[in-house]
Short mmCIF file of C-alpha atoms and ligand atoms in Angstrom, two decimals:
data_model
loop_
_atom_site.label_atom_id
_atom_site.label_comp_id
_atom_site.label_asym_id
_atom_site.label_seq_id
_atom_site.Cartn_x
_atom_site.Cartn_y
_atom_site.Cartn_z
CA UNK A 1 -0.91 13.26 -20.75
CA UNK A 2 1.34 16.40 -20.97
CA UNK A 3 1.94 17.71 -17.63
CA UNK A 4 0.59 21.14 -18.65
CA UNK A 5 -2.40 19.41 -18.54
CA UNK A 6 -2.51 18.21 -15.66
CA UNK A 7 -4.68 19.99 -12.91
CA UNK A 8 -2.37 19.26 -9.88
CA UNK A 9 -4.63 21.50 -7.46
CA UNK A 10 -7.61 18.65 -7.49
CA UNK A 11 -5.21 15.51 -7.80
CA UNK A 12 -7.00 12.10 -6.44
CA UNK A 13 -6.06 9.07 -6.52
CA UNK A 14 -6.59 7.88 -9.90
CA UNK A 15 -4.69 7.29 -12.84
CA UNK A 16 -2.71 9.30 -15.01
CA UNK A 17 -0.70 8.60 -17.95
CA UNK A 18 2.93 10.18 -17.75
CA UNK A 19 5.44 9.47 -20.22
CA UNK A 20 7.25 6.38 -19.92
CA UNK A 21 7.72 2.88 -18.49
CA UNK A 22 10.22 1.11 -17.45
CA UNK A 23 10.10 -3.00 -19.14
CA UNK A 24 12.21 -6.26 -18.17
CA UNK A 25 11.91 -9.43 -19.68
CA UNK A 26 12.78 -12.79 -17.92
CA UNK A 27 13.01 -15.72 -20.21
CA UNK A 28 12.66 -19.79 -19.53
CA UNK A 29 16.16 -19.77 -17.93
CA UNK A 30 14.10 -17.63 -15.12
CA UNK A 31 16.65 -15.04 -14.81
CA UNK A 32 15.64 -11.31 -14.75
CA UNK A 33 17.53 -8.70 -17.28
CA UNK A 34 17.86 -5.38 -16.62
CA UNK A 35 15.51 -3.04 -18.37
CA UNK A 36 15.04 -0.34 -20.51
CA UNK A 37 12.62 3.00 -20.59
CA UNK A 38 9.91 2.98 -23.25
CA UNK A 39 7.47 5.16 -23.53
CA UNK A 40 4.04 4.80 -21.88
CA UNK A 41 1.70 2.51 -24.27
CA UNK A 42 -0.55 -0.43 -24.61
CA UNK A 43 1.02 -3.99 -24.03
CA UNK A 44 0.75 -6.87 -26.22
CA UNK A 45 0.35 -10.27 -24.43
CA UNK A 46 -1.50 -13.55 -25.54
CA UNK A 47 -5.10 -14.59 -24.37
CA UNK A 48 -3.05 -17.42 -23.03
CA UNK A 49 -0.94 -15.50 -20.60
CA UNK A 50 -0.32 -17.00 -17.23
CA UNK A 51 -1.74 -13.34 -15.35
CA UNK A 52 -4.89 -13.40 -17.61
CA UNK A 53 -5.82 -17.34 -16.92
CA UNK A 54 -4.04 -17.73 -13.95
CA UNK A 55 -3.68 -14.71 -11.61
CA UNK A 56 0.38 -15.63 -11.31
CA UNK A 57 1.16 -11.49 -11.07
CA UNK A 58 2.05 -8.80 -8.27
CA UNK A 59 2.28 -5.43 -8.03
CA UNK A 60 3.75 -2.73 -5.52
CA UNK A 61 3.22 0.73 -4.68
CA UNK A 62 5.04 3.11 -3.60
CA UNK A 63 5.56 7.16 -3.70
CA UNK A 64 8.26 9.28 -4.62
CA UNK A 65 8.00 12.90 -2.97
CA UNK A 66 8.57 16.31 -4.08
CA UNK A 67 10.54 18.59 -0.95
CA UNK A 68 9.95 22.00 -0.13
CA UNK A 69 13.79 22.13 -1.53
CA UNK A 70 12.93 20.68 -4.76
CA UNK A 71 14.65 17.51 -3.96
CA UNK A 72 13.11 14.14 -4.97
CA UNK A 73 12.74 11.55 -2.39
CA UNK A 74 11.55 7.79 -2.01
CA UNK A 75 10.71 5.79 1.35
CA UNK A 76 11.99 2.58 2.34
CA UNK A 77 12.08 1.20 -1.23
CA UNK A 78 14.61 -1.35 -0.72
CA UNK A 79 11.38 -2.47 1.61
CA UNK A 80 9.22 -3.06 -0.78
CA UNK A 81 12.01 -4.60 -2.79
CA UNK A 82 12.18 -7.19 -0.76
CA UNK A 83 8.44 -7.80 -0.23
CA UNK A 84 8.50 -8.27 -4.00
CA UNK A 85 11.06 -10.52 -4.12
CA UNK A 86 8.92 -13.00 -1.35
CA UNK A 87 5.93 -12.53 -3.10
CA UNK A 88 7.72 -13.70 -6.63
CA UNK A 89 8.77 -17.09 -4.52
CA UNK A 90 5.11 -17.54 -3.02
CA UNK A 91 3.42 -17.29 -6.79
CA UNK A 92 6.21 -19.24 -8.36
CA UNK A 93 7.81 -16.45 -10.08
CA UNK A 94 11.61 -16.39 -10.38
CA UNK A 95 12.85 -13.78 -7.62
CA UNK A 96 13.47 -10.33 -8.85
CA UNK A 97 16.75 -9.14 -7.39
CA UNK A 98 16.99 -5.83 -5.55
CA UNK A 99 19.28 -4.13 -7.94
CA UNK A 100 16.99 -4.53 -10.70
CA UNK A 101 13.66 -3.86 -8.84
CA UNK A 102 15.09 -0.78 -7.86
CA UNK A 103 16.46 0.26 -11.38
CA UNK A 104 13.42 0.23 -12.57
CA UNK A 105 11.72 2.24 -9.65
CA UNK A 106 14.57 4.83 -9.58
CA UNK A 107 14.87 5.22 -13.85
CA UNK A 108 10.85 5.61 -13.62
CA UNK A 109 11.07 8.55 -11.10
CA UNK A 110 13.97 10.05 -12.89
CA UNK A 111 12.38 10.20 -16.36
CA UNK A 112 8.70 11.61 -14.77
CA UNK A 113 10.17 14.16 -12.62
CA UNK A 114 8.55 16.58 -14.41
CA UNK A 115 5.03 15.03 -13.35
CA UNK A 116 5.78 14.87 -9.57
CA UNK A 117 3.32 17.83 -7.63
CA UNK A 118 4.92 19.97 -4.79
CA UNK A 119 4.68 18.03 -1.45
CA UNK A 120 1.33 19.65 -0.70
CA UNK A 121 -0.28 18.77 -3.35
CA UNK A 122 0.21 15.45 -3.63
CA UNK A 123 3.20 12.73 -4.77
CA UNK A 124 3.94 10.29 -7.65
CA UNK A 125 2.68 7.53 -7.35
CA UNK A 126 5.28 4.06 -8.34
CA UNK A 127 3.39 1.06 -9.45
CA UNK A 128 5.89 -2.17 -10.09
CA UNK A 129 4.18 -5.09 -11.42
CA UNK A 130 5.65 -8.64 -11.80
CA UNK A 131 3.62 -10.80 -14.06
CA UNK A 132 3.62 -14.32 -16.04
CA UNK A 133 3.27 -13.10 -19.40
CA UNK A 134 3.79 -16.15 -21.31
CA UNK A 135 1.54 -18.76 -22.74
CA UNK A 136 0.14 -21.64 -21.06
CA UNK A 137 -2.50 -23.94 -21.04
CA UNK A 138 -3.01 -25.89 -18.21
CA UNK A 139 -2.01 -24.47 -14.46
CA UNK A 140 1.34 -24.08 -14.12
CA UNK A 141 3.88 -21.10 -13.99
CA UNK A 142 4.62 -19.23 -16.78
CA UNK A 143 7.46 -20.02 -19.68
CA UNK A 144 8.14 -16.29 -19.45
CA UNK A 145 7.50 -13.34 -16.96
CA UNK A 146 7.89 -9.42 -17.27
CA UNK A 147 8.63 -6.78 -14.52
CA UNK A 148 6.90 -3.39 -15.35
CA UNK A 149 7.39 0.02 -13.54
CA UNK A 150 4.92 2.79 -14.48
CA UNK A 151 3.75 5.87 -12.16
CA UNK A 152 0.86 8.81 -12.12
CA UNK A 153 0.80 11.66 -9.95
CA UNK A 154 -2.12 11.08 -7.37
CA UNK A 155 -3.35 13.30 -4.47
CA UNK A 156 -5.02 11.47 -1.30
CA UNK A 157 -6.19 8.49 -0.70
CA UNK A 158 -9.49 8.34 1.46
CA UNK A 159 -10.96 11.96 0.38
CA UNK A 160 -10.80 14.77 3.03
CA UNK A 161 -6.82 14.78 3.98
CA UNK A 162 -6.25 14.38 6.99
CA UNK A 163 -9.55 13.83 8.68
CA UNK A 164 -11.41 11.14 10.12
CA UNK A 165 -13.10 8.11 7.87
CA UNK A 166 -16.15 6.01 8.26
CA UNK A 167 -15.40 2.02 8.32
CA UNK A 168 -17.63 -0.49 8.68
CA UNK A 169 -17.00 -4.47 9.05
CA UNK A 170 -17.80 -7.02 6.94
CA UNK A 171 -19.20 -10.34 8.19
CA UNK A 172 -20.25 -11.14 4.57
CA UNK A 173 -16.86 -11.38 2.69
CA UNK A 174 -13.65 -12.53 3.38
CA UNK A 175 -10.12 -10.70 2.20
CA UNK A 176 -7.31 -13.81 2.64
CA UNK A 177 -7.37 -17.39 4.62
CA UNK A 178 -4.52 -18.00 6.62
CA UNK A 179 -1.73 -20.11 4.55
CA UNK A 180 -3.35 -18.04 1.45
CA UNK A 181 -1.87 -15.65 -0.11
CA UNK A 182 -2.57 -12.63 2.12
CA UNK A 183 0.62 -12.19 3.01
CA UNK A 184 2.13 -10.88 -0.77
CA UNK A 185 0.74 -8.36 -2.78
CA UNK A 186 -0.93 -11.15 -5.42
CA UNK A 187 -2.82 -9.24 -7.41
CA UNK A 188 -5.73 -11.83 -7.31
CA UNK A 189 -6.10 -10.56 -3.06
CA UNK A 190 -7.50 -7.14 -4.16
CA UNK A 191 -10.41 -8.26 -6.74
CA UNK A 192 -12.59 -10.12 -3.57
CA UNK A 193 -12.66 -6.60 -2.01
CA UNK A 194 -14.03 -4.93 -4.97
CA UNK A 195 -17.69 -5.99 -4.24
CA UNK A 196 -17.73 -5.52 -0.44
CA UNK A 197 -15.86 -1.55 -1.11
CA UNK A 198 -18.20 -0.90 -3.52
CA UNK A 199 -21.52 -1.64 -1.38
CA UNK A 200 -19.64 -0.18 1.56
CA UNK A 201 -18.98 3.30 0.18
CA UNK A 202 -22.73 3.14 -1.80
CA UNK A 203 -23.64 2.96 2.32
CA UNK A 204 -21.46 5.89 2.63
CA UNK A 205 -18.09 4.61 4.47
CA UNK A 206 -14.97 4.94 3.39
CA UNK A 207 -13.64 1.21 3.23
CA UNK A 208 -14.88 -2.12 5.05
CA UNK A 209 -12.73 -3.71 8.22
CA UNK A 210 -11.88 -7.53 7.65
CA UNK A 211 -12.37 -10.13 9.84
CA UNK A 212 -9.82 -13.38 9.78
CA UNK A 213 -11.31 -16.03 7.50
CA UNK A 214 -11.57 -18.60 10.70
CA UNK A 215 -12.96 -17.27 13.21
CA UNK A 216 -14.62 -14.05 12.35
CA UNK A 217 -13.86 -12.31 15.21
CA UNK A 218 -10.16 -10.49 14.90
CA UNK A 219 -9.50 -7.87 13.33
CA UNK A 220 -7.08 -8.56 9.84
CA UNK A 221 -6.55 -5.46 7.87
CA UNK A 222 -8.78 -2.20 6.31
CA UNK A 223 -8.80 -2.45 2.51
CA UNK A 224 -5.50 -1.68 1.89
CA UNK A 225 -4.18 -0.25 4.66
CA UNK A 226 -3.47 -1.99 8.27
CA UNK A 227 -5.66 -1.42 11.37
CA UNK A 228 -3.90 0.10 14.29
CA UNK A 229 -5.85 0.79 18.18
CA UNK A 230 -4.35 2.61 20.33
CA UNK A 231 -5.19 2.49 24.14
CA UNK A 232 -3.31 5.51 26.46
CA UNK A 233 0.24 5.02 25.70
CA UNK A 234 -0.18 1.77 24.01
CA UNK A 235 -0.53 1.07 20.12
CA UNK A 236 -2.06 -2.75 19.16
CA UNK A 237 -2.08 -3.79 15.71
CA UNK A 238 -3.04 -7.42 14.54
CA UNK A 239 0.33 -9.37 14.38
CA UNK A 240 1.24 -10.76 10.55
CA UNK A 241 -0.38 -13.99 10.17
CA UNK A 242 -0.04 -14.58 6.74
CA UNK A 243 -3.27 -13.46 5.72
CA UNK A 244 -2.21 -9.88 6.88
CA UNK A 245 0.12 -7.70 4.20
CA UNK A 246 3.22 -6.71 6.26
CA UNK A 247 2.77 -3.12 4.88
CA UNK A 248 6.05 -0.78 5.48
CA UNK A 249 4.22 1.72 6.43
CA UNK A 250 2.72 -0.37 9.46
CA UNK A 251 6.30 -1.40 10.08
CA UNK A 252 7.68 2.11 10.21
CA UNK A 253 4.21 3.58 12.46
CA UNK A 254 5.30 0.59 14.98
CA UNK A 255 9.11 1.61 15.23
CA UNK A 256 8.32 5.42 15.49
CA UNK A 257 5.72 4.64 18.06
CA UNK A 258 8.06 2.45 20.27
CA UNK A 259 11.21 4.85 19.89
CA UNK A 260 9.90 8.33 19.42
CA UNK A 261 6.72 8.60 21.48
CA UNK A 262 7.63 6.14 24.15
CA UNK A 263 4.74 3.83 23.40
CA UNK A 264 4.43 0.27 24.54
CA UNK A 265 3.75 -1.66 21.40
CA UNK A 266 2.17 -5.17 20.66
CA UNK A 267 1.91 -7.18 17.73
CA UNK A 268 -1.32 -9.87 18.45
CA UNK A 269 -4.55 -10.95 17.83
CA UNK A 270 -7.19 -7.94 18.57
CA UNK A 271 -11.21 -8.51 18.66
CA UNK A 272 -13.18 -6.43 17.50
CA UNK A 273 -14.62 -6.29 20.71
CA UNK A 274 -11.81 -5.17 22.07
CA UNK A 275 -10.66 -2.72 18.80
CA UNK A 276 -14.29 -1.04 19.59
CA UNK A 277 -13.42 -0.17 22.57
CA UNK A 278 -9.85 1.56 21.72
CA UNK A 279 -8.96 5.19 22.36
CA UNK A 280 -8.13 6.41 19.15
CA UNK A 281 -8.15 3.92 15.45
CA UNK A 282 -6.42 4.26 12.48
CA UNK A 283 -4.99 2.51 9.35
CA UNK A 284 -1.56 3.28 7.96
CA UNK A 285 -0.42 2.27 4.19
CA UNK A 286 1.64 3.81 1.41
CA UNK A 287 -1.52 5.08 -0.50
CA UNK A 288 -3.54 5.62 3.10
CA UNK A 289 -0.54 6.83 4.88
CA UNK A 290 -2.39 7.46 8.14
CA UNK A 291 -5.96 7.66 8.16
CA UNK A 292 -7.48 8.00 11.37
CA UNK A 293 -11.08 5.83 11.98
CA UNK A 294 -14.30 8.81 13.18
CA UNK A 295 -16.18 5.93 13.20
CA UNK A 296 -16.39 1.90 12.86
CA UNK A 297 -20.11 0.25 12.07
CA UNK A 298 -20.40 -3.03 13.20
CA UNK A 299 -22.94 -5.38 13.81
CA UNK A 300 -26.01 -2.92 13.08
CA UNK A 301 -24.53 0.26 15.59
CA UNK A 302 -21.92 3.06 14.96
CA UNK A 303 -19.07 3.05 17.31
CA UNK A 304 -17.23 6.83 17.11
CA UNK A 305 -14.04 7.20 18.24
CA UNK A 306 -12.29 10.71 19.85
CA UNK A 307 -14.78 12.78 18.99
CA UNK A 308 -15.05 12.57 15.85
CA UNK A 309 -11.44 14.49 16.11
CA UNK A 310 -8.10 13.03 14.57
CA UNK A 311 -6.95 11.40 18.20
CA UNK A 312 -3.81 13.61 19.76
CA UNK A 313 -1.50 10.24 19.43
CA UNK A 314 -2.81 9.50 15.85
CA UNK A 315 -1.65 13.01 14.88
CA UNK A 316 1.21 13.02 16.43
CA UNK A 317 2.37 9.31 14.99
CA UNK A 318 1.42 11.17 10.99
CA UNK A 319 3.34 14.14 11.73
CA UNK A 320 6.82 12.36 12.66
CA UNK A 321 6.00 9.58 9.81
CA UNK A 322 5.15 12.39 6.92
CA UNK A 323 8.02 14.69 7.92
CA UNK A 324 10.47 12.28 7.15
CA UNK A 325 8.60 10.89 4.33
CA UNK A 326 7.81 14.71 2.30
CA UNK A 327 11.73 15.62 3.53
CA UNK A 328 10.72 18.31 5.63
CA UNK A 329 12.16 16.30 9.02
CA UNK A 330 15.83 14.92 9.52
CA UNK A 331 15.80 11.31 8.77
CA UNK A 332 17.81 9.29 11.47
CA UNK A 333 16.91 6.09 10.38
CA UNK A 334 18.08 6.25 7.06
CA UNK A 335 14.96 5.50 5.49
CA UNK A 336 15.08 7.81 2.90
CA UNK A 337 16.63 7.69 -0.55
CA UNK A 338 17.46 10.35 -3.00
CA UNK A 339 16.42 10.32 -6.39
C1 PLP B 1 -3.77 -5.33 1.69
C2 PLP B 1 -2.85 -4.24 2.07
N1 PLP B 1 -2.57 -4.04 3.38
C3 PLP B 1 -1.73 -3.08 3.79
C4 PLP B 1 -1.11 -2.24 2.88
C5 PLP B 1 -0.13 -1.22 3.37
O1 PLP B 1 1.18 -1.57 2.99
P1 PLP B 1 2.28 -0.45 2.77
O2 PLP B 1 2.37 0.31 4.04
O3 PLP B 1 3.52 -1.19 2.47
O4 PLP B 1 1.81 0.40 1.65
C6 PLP B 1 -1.39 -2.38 1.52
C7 PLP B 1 -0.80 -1.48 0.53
O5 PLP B 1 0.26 -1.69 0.03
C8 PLP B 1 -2.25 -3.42 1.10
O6 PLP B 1 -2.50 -3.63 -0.21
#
């Protein structure tokens, strides 16, 4: 799509063609080349691709943002470089290396600056995916795999900005079992949660709350985005178990919490018992960035939470974590990278 086209005032989060991708080959010797730009198109692969049969694939997602001075600015992305690389070793993919992960994110943003909104209205959005695109028959990993970057502009997340979201829990579907694969972005995680989203928002909530696969009684993640409960000056969130996507977002909300407001912070196991009864909720992802929780449905009642307000510590936590992110705050932790 020409980005005359494009009507950046309504942007959601869908998808949006721009005008290239960025392609890398590895071959049977399982080492990763460096890429090159094409432009956006179709793929070819064979019915008998390893991510078609199999599932062996990953993606990642991340933003790059537009500042009020025009400058164009990622977050963390050496981050979610490395959560790639683990998540290659846990499907039995060889391990993309930094350098070229982060080619192909940076040579992506560069040639689809053009289709990046103004910080208010919304950010591109990165989408790396690592897949086994060669042929195979029985299960095994692939003879060949290809790294893909492609982006879209995309506006919010959960509609409504920033203002509070209905959730309700699940005690009909599972997202990951411990010692699964929860713990990578495999794309085959994010297909069990189609079915329980879609009845969820027919019902008229936002997302669904997952409980761990053993017990069914703490609290693992929302969609995707991780749950944080905040209680007075202290901010819980459900410690990674390897069911639970160590998002960088949740890593970056934890440190800000602990070193800018002062909080105490705890990684752990949280009921949802105990979540339900929490001050102020929220979840906090790349795509979510911090959503605060009006509301949380659970076993047949509706649990609302300050107010039906966005909670005075939840607001304060997105303002310090979107200043630095949109450029419009100093960023002391170096977490920032210019495009
Ligand atoms: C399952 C899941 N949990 C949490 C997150 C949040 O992670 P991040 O903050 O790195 O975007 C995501 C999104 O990437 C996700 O897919």
């Amino acid at each position: 799509m020409k980005t005359n086209e494009i009507d950046y005032d309504n942007l959601t989060f869908s998808f949006t063609e721009t005008k290239s991708m960025y392609v890398s080959k590895c071959n049977i010797n399982r080492a990763w080349k460096k890429g090159e730009l094409v432009p956006f198109k179709n793929i070819n692969i064979s019915p008998a691709a390893t991510i078609l049969n199999y599932g062996q694939g990953l993606f990642e997602g991340m933003k790059a943002y537009r500042t009020k001075n025009d400058e164009i600015i990622m977050f963390r992305p050496e981050e979610n470089a490395r959560r790639a690389a683990n998540g290659c070793l846990r499907l039995s993919m060889p391990k993309i290396s930094e350098d070229i992960f982060l080619d192909g994110v940076t040579s992506i943003v560069k040639d689809n600056v053009n289709y990046i909104p103004s910080t208010d209205k919304g950010a591109l959005y990165v989408r790396p995916i690592i897949f086994g695109s060669g042929e195979g028959l029985g299960v095994a990993p692939s003879s060949e795999y290809t790294f893909m970057v492609y982006c879209s502009p995309v506006g919010p997340y959960f509609k409504g900005g920033l203002s509070p979201i209905k959730l309700i829990v699940t005690n009909d579907y599972h997202r990951a079992p411990l010692k699964g694969t929860g713990g990578v972005k495999a794309v085959g995680n994010y297909v069990p949660g189609m079915l329980p989203s879609s009845i969820a928002k027919k019902e008229g909530y936002a997302e669904v709350i997952y409980l761990d696969a053993a017990e069914e009684k703490y609290i693992e993640e929302v969609g995707a985005a991780n749950f944080f409960a905040i209680y007075g000056k202290k901010l819980v969130t459900p410690k990674l178990s390897g069911s639970i996507l160590p998002g960088i977002t949740r890593d970056s909300v934890l440190f800000l919490a602990k070193n800018k407001l002062g909080m105490e912070v705890e990684e752990r196991k949280i009921t949802i018992d105990e979540a339900l009864d929490a001050d102020e909720v929220f979840c906090a992802g790349t795509a979510a960035i911090i959503s605060p929780i009006g509301s949380i449905h659970y076993n047949k009642k509706e649990y609302n939470f300050s107010e039906g307000n966005v909670g005075e510590t939840t607001r304060e936590l997105y303002d310090i974590l979107t200043g630095i992110q949109f450029g419009s705050d100093t960023d002391k932790y170096g977490w920032v990278t210019k495009i």
